[in-house]
Amino acid sequence: MRHTSAQAPSVVDRVLDVLGAFTPERSALSLSELSRRTRLPLSTTHRIVGELARRGALERQEDGRYRVGLWLWEIASLSPRGVGLRENAMPFLEDLYEATHENVQLAVLDAPDVVYVELISGRNAVNVISRVGGRLAAHATGVGLVLLANAPVDVQEHVLSQPLKAYTPKTVTSPQQLRRVLADVRRDGFVISDRQIEMVSLSVAAPVYGAGDDVVAAISIVVPADGTDPRTLVPAVRAAARGISRSLGAYQSG
């Protein structure tokens, strides 16, 4: 639950709490599970879930549990930060994938996290925990470091003021060190994030500019940490980012 007000939650808050109870790990939930996870009375949960199911926002399975419905995906597809960006980016993401057959990702910032808009993954590519529509902490990912480095100062300061989760022993969790990393990203125009999310992989990421010449997204390629010289991938990643930027109407393209 993301209530930020001291007031009692509104009807909209309760509806969003129900939808927010679903996670990648718990994608199917019973009424009682939804009631516990939202801390709503069972009768209230039953009423909200019934309305959401009637509208197609939730779907009831044969075992009585509920899943997020297709109607929500249709609504989400209208987001300009998702679909329009993805449509412009896909040709360049596909080219980068065909050239490497490694994981290629496109993400936007929703501080303190990044949200993955697209992911192309090959059968033999290294495993990644990111997924389309999923979130990871911005400070620990290549795309996140690019986006944070180019975010407004108040956004950066908000992230730096929060505890920085350690995914691996290599994750940057010191605010002072993270400031230096972000400065390097702004100077270099790319970042190599080495084993910060998983010890088996590293990523090379670069910024994508929009029509206002501000950074609107980031792309990355994720490769095995062992046996890879990430600097050899920098030109290809930056070229793909410049191509997407031009497609979005950016004057500056990195």
mmCIF file of C-alpha atoms in Angstrom:
data_model
loop_
_atom_site.group_PDB
_atom_site.id
_atom_site.type_symbol
_atom_site.label_atom_id
_atom_site.label_comp_id
_atom_site.label_asym_id
_atom_site.label_seq_id
_atom_site.Cartn_x
_atom_site.Cartn_y
_atom_site.Cartn_z
ATOM 1 C CA MET A 1 0.000 0.000 0.000
ATOM 2 C CA ARG A 2 1.234 3.461 -0.893
ATOM 3 C CA HIS A 3 -0.973 5.755 1.177
ATOM 4 C CA THR A 4 0.763 9.052 1.824
ATOM 5 C CA SER A 5 -2.064 10.795 3.666
ATOM 6 C CA ALA A 6 -3.077 10.497 7.294
ATOM 7 C CA GLN A 7 -6.711 10.409 6.179
ATOM 8 C CA ALA A 8 -8.651 7.174 5.876
ATOM 9 C CA PRO A 9 -8.145 5.508 2.475
ATOM 10 C CA SER A 10 -10.676 6.469 -0.171
ATOM 11 C CA VAL A 11 -12.564 4.050 -2.420
ATOM 12 C CA VAL A 12 -9.909 4.611 -5.084
ATOM 13 C CA ASP A 13 -7.174 3.844 -2.546
ATOM 14 C CA ARG A 14 -8.878 0.569 -1.681
ATOM 15 C CA VAL A 15 -9.291 -0.429 -5.315
ATOM 16 C CA LEU A 16 -5.631 0.332 -6.015
ATOM 17 C CA ASP A 17 -4.613 -1.573 -2.888
ATOM 18 C CA VAL A 18 -6.411 -4.650 -4.220
ATOM 19 C CA LEU A 19 -4.714 -4.365 -7.602
ATOM 20 C CA GLY A 20 -1.379 -3.661 -5.937
ATOM 21 C CA ALA A 21 -1.619 -6.834 -3.881
ATOM 22 C CA PHE A 22 -0.676 -8.891 -6.928
ATOM 23 C CA THR A 23 3.034 -9.452 -7.487
ATOM 24 C CA PRO A 24 5.103 -11.564 -9.906
ATOM 25 C CA GLU A 25 5.535 -14.081 -7.081
ATOM 26 C CA ARG A 26 1.845 -14.000 -6.069
ATOM 27 C CA SER A 27 0.025 -13.498 -9.362
ATOM 28 C CA ALA A 28 -3.051 -15.467 -8.253
ATOM 29 C CA LEU A 29 -4.755 -14.685 -4.943
ATOM 30 C CA SER A 30 -7.892 -15.789 -3.127
ATOM 31 C CA LEU A 31 -10.346 -13.370 -1.531
ATOM 32 C CA SER A 32 -8.989 -14.138 1.934
ATOM 33 C CA GLU A 33 -5.412 -13.589 0.742
ATOM 34 C CA LEU A 34 -6.408 -10.277 -0.829
ATOM 35 C CA SER A 35 -8.136 -9.265 2.381
ATOM 36 C CA ARG A 36 -5.026 -10.040 4.444
ATOM 37 C CA ARG A 37 -2.612 -8.360 2.038
ATOM 38 C CA THR A 38 -4.691 -5.179 1.766
ATOM 39 C CA ARG A 39 -5.815 -5.169 5.427
ATOM 40 C CA LEU A 40 -9.360 -4.612 4.220
ATOM 41 C CA PRO A 41 -12.407 -6.356 5.711
ATOM 42 C CA LEU A 42 -13.369 -9.489 3.829
ATOM 43 C CA SER A 43 -16.772 -8.014 2.936
ATOM 44 C CA THR A 44 -15.136 -4.889 1.473
ATOM 45 C CA THR A 45 -12.626 -7.006 -0.450
ATOM 46 C CA HIS A 46 -15.440 -9.177 -1.810
ATOM 47 C CA ARG A 47 -17.339 -6.141 -3.062
ATOM 48 C CA ILE A 48 -14.308 -4.517 -4.715
ATOM 49 C CA VAL A 49 -13.093 -7.736 -6.297
ATOM 50 C CA GLY A 50 -16.574 -8.433 -7.637
ATOM 51 C CA GLU A 51 -16.714 -5.042 -9.350
ATOM 52 C CA LEU A 52 -13.196 -5.399 -10.743
ATOM 53 C CA ALA A 53 -14.002 -8.843 -12.096
ATOM 54 C CA ARG A 54 -17.219 -7.562 -13.681
ATOM 55 C CA ARG A 55 -15.235 -4.888 -15.517
ATOM 56 C CA GLY A 56 -12.509 -7.305 -16.615
ATOM 57 C CA ALA A 57 -9.800 -5.818 -14.420
ATOM 58 C CA LEU A 58 -9.594 -9.140 -12.559
ATOM 59 C CA GLU A 59 -10.312 -12.650 -13.779
ATOM 60 C CA ARG A 60 -11.530 -15.518 -11.600
ATOM 61 C CA GLN A 61 -9.856 -18.889 -12.077
ATOM 62 C CA GLU A 62 -11.485 -22.300 -11.730
ATOM 63 C CA ASP A 63 -9.880 -22.722 -8.300
ATOM 64 C CA GLY A 64 -11.565 -19.520 -7.101
ATOM 65 C CA ARG A 65 -8.433 -17.396 -7.040
ATOM 66 C CA TYR A 66 -8.123 -14.151 -8.986
ATOM 67 C CA ARG A 67 -5.590 -12.845 -11.470
ATOM 68 C CA VAL A 68 -5.098 -9.457 -13.095
ATOM 69 C CA GLY A 69 -7.384 -9.261 -16.123
ATOM 70 C CA LEU A 70 -6.629 -8.482 -19.734
ATOM 71 C CA TRP A 71 -8.559 -5.202 -19.556
ATOM 72 C CA LEU A 72 -5.862 -3.714 -17.333
ATOM 73 C CA TRP A 73 -3.245 -4.588 -19.948
ATOM 74 C CA GLU A 74 -5.326 -2.782 -22.562
ATOM 75 C CA ILE A 75 -5.469 0.319 -20.373
ATOM 76 C CA ALA A 76 -1.755 0.141 -19.553
ATOM 77 C CA SER A 77 -0.932 -0.040 -23.259
ATOM 78 C CA LEU A 78 -2.198 3.528 -23.635
ATOM 79 C CA SER A 79 0.668 4.912 -21.541
ATOM 80 C CA PRO A 80 2.782 7.156 -23.798
ATOM 81 C CA ARG A 81 5.911 6.360 -21.784
ATOM 82 C CA GLY A 82 5.445 2.705 -22.668
ATOM 83 C CA VAL A 83 3.976 2.050 -26.072
ATOM 84 C CA GLY A 84 5.153 5.080 -28.049
ATOM 85 C CA LEU A 85 8.653 4.683 -26.691
ATOM 86 C CA ARG A 86 8.650 0.958 -27.338
ATOM 87 C CA GLU A 87 7.425 1.316 -30.917
ATOM 88 C CA ASN A 88 10.224 3.736 -31.752
ATOM 89 C CA ALA A 89 12.824 1.689 -29.925
ATOM 90 C CA MET A 90 12.036 -1.822 -31.157
ATOM 91 C CA PRO A 91 13.905 -1.705 -34.514
ATOM 92 C CA PHE A 92 17.078 -0.598 -32.755
ATOM 93 C CA LEU A 93 16.655 -3.061 -29.893
ATOM 94 C CA GLU A 94 16.168 -5.864 -32.389
ATOM 95 C CA ASP A 95 19.266 -4.816 -34.326
ATOM 96 C CA LEU A 96 21.310 -4.782 -31.108
ATOM 97 C CA TYR A 97 19.985 -8.202 -30.188
ATOM 98 C CA GLU A 98 20.720 -9.663 -33.624
ATOM 99 C CA ALA A 99 24.266 -8.335 -33.426
ATOM 100 C CA THR A 100 24.928 -9.871 -30.009
ATOM 101 C CA HIS A 101 22.220 -12.445 -29.143
ATOM 102 C CA GLU A 102 22.415 -11.157 -25.585
ATOM 103 C CA ASN A 103 19.733 -9.636 -23.350
ATOM 104 C CA VAL A 104 18.633 -6.195 -24.534
ATOM 105 C CA GLN A 105 16.532 -3.976 -22.245
ATOM 106 C CA LEU A 106 14.635 -0.696 -22.407
ATOM 107 C CA ALA A 107 13.621 1.053 -19.172
ATOM 108 C CA VAL A 108 12.207 4.290 -17.770
ATOM 109 C CA LEU A 109 12.649 5.868 -14.358
ATOM 110 C CA ASP A 110 10.011 5.798 -11.646
ATOM 111 C CA ALA A 111 12.314 6.726 -8.774
ATOM 112 C CA PRO A 112 13.618 5.055 -6.769
ATOM 113 C CA ASP A 113 13.058 2.244 -9.276
ATOM 114 C CA VAL A 114 13.290 1.605 -12.976
ATOM 115 C CA VAL A 115 10.405 0.031 -14.873
ATOM 116 C CA TYR A 116 11.282 -2.250 -17.776
ATOM 117 C CA VAL A 117 9.335 -1.418 -20.924
ATOM 118 C CA GLU A 118 10.886 -4.040 -23.193
ATOM 119 C CA LEU A 119 13.208 -7.024 -22.907
ATOM 120 C CA ILE A 120 14.587 -9.189 -25.690
ATOM 121 C CA SER A 121 16.288 -12.322 -24.429
ATOM 122 C CA GLY A 122 17.941 -15.145 -26.335
ATOM 123 C CA ARG A 123 17.792 -18.827 -25.491
ATOM 124 C CA ASN A 124 21.484 -18.956 -24.610
ATOM 125 C CA ALA A 125 21.740 -15.504 -23.027
ATOM 126 C CA VAL A 126 22.666 -15.139 -19.378
ATOM 127 C CA ASN A 127 19.760 -15.275 -16.949
ATOM 128 C CA VAL A 128 18.216 -11.941 -15.902
ATOM 129 C CA ILE A 129 15.678 -11.217 -13.166
ATOM 130 C CA SER A 130 14.188 -8.215 -14.968
ATOM 131 C CA ARG A 131 10.880 -8.600 -16.813
ATOM 132 C CA VAL A 132 8.612 -6.388 -18.893
ATOM 133 C CA GLY A 133 6.559 -4.307 -16.474
ATOM 134 C CA GLY A 134 8.845 -5.252 -13.610
ATOM 135 C CA ARG A 135 10.847 -2.996 -11.317
ATOM 136 C CA LEU A 136 14.350 -2.981 -9.911
ATOM 137 C CA ALA A 137 16.148 -0.432 -7.766
ATOM 138 C CA ALA A 138 17.667 2.238 -9.994
ATOM 139 C CA HIS A 139 20.948 2.504 -8.074
ATOM 140 C CA ALA A 140 21.818 -1.144 -8.772
ATOM 141 C CA THR A 141 21.112 -1.383 -12.501
ATOM 142 C CA GLY A 142 22.872 -0.042 -15.566
ATOM 143 C CA VAL A 143 19.729 1.553 -16.951
ATOM 144 C CA GLY A 144 18.933 2.957 -13.526
ATOM 145 C CA LEU A 145 22.344 4.574 -13.117
ATOM 146 C CA VAL A 146 21.970 6.235 -16.520
ATOM 147 C CA LEU A 147 18.518 7.508 -15.658
ATOM 148 C CA LEU A 148 19.475 8.703 -12.183
ATOM 149 C CA ALA A 149 22.549 10.490 -13.516
ATOM 150 C CA ASN A 150 20.316 12.509 -15.832
ATOM 151 C CA ALA A 151 17.404 12.992 -13.437
ATOM 152 C CA PRO A 152 16.581 16.305 -11.711
ATOM 153 C CA VAL A 153 18.691 17.011 -8.639
ATOM 154 C CA ASP A 154 15.742 16.632 -6.265
ATOM 155 C CA VAL A 155 15.067 13.146 -7.620
ATOM 156 C CA GLN A 156 18.701 12.187 -7.179
ATOM 157 C CA GLU A 157 18.767 13.542 -3.648
ATOM 158 C CA HIS A 158 15.599 11.643 -2.743
ATOM 159 C CA VAL A 159 17.148 8.365 -3.893
ATOM 160 C CA LEU A 160 20.460 9.117 -2.192
ATOM 161 C CA SER A 161 18.674 9.833 1.085
ATOM 162 C CA GLN A 162 17.052 6.392 1.159
ATOM 163 C CA PRO A 163 18.676 3.092 2.187
ATOM 164 C CA LEU A 164 20.356 1.579 -0.880
ATOM 165 C CA LYS A 165 19.621 -2.132 -1.140
ATOM 166 C CA ALA A 166 22.528 -4.513 -1.686
ATOM 167 C CA TYR A 167 21.650 -7.213 -4.209
ATOM 168 C CA THR A 168 25.219 -8.568 -4.316
ATOM 169 C CA PRO A 169 28.534 -7.709 -2.643
ATOM 170 C CA LYS A 170 29.240 -5.529 -5.700
ATOM 171 C CA THR A 171 26.151 -3.318 -5.357
ATOM 172 C CA VAL A 172 26.940 0.335 -4.679
ATOM 173 C CA THR A 173 25.254 1.155 -1.366
ATOM 174 C CA SER A 174 27.289 4.185 -0.292
ATOM 175 C CA PRO A 175 25.668 7.527 -1.184
ATOM 176 C CA GLN A 176 29.114 9.099 -1.598
ATOM 177 C CA GLN A 177 30.250 6.382 -3.983
ATOM 178 C CA LEU A 178 26.956 6.551 -5.880
ATOM 179 C CA ARG A 179 27.428 10.302 -6.366
ATOM 180 C CA ARG A 180 30.811 9.626 -7.964
ATOM 181 C CA VAL A 181 29.331 6.941 -10.209
ATOM 182 C CA LEU A 182 26.551 9.266 -11.380
ATOM 183 C CA ALA A 183 29.080 11.996 -12.140
ATOM 184 C CA ASP A 184 31.093 9.526 -14.224
ATOM 185 C CA VAL A 185 27.951 8.516 -16.129
ATOM 186 C CA ARG A 186 27.168 12.143 -16.983
ATOM 187 C CA ARG A 187 30.750 12.658 -18.149
ATOM 188 C CA ASP A 188 31.060 9.442 -20.173
ATOM 189 C CA GLY A 189 27.555 9.100 -21.587
ATOM 190 C CA PHE A 190 27.350 5.412 -20.640
ATOM 191 C CA VAL A 191 27.878 3.087 -17.695
ATOM 192 C CA ILE A 192 29.171 -0.422 -17.102
ATOM 193 C CA SER A 193 27.331 -1.902 -14.132
ATOM 194 C CA ASP A 194 29.406 -4.847 -12.973
ATOM 195 C CA ARG A 195 27.602 -7.646 -11.086
ATOM 196 C CA GLN A 196 25.427 -5.288 -9.067
ATOM 197 C CA ILE A 197 22.200 -7.261 -9.525
ATOM 198 C CA GLU A 198 23.535 -10.790 -9.995
ATOM 199 C CA MET A 199 27.087 -12.062 -9.720
ATOM 200 C CA VAL A 200 26.828 -13.853 -13.061
ATOM 201 C CA SER A 201 26.152 -10.777 -15.199
ATOM 202 C CA LEU A 202 27.056 -7.195 -15.991
ATOM 203 C CA SER A 203 25.374 -4.582 -18.144
ATOM 204 C CA VAL A 204 26.345 -1.750 -20.459
ATOM 205 C CA ALA A 205 23.772 1.063 -20.587
ATOM 206 C CA ALA A 206 23.300 4.378 -22.392
ATOM 207 C CA PRO A 207 20.701 7.183 -22.320
ATOM 208 C CA VAL A 208 17.849 7.752 -24.755
ATOM 209 C CA TYR A 209 16.836 11.373 -25.394
ATOM 210 C CA GLY A 210 13.358 12.638 -26.213
ATOM 211 C CA ALA A 211 12.129 15.501 -28.355
ATOM 212 C CA GLY A 212 12.882 17.976 -25.573
ATOM 213 C CA ASP A 213 16.482 16.753 -25.465
ATOM 214 C CA ASP A 214 16.003 15.376 -21.979
ATOM 215 C CA VAL A 215 16.719 11.759 -21.094
ATOM 216 C CA VAL A 216 13.454 9.816 -21.283
ATOM 217 C CA ALA A 217 14.716 6.238 -21.148
ATOM 218 C CA ALA A 218 17.796 4.054 -21.112
ATOM 219 C CA ILE A 219 18.824 0.908 -22.928
ATOM 220 C CA SER A 220 21.246 -1.774 -21.853
ATOM 221 C CA ILE A 221 22.739 -5.059 -22.886
ATOM 222 C CA VAL A 222 23.233 -7.689 -20.182
ATOM 223 C CA VAL A 223 26.018 -10.223 -20.702
ATOM 224 C CA PRO A 224 27.911 -12.837 -18.681
ATOM 225 C CA ALA A 225 30.341 -11.293 -16.208
ATOM 226 C CA ASP A 226 32.999 -13.878 -16.960
ATOM 227 C CA GLY A 227 34.728 -13.890 -20.316
ATOM 228 C CA THR A 228 33.260 -10.595 -21.520
ATOM 229 C CA ASP A 229 35.069 -7.329 -22.175
ATOM 230 C CA PRO A 230 32.176 -4.895 -21.665
ATOM 231 C CA ARG A 231 34.002 -1.991 -23.313
ATOM 232 C CA THR A 232 33.726 -3.735 -26.667
ATOM 233 C CA LEU A 233 29.932 -3.411 -26.345
ATOM 234 C CA VAL A 234 29.850 0.311 -25.589
ATOM 235 C CA PRO A 235 29.858 1.530 -29.235
ATOM 236 C CA ALA A 236 26.946 -0.732 -30.207
ATOM 237 C CA VAL A 237 24.851 0.227 -27.176
ATOM 238 C CA ARG A 238 25.480 3.932 -27.679
ATOM 239 C CA ALA A 239 24.709 3.668 -31.393
ATOM 240 C CA ALA A 240 21.369 1.977 -30.641
ATOM 241 C CA ALA A 241 20.555 4.662 -28.047
ATOM 242 C CA ARG A 242 21.355 7.410 -30.561
ATOM 243 C CA GLY A 243 19.123 5.750 -33.147
ATOM 244 C CA ILE A 244 16.185 5.603 -30.743
ATOM 245 C CA SER A 245 16.798 9.215 -29.723
ATOM 246 C CA ARG A 246 16.702 10.382 -33.338
ATOM 247 C CA SER A 247 13.515 8.400 -33.874
ATOM 248 C CA LEU A 248 11.959 10.220 -30.906
ATOM 249 C CA GLY A 249 12.893 13.577 -32.406
ATOM 250 C CA ALA A 250 15.851 14.421 -30.213
ATOM 251 C CA TYR A 251 18.339 16.986 -31.422
ATOM 252 C CA GLN A 252 20.943 15.749 -28.953
ATOM 253 C CA SER A 253 21.414 11.998 -29.206
ATOM 254 C CA GLY A 254 24.181 11.222 -26.784
#
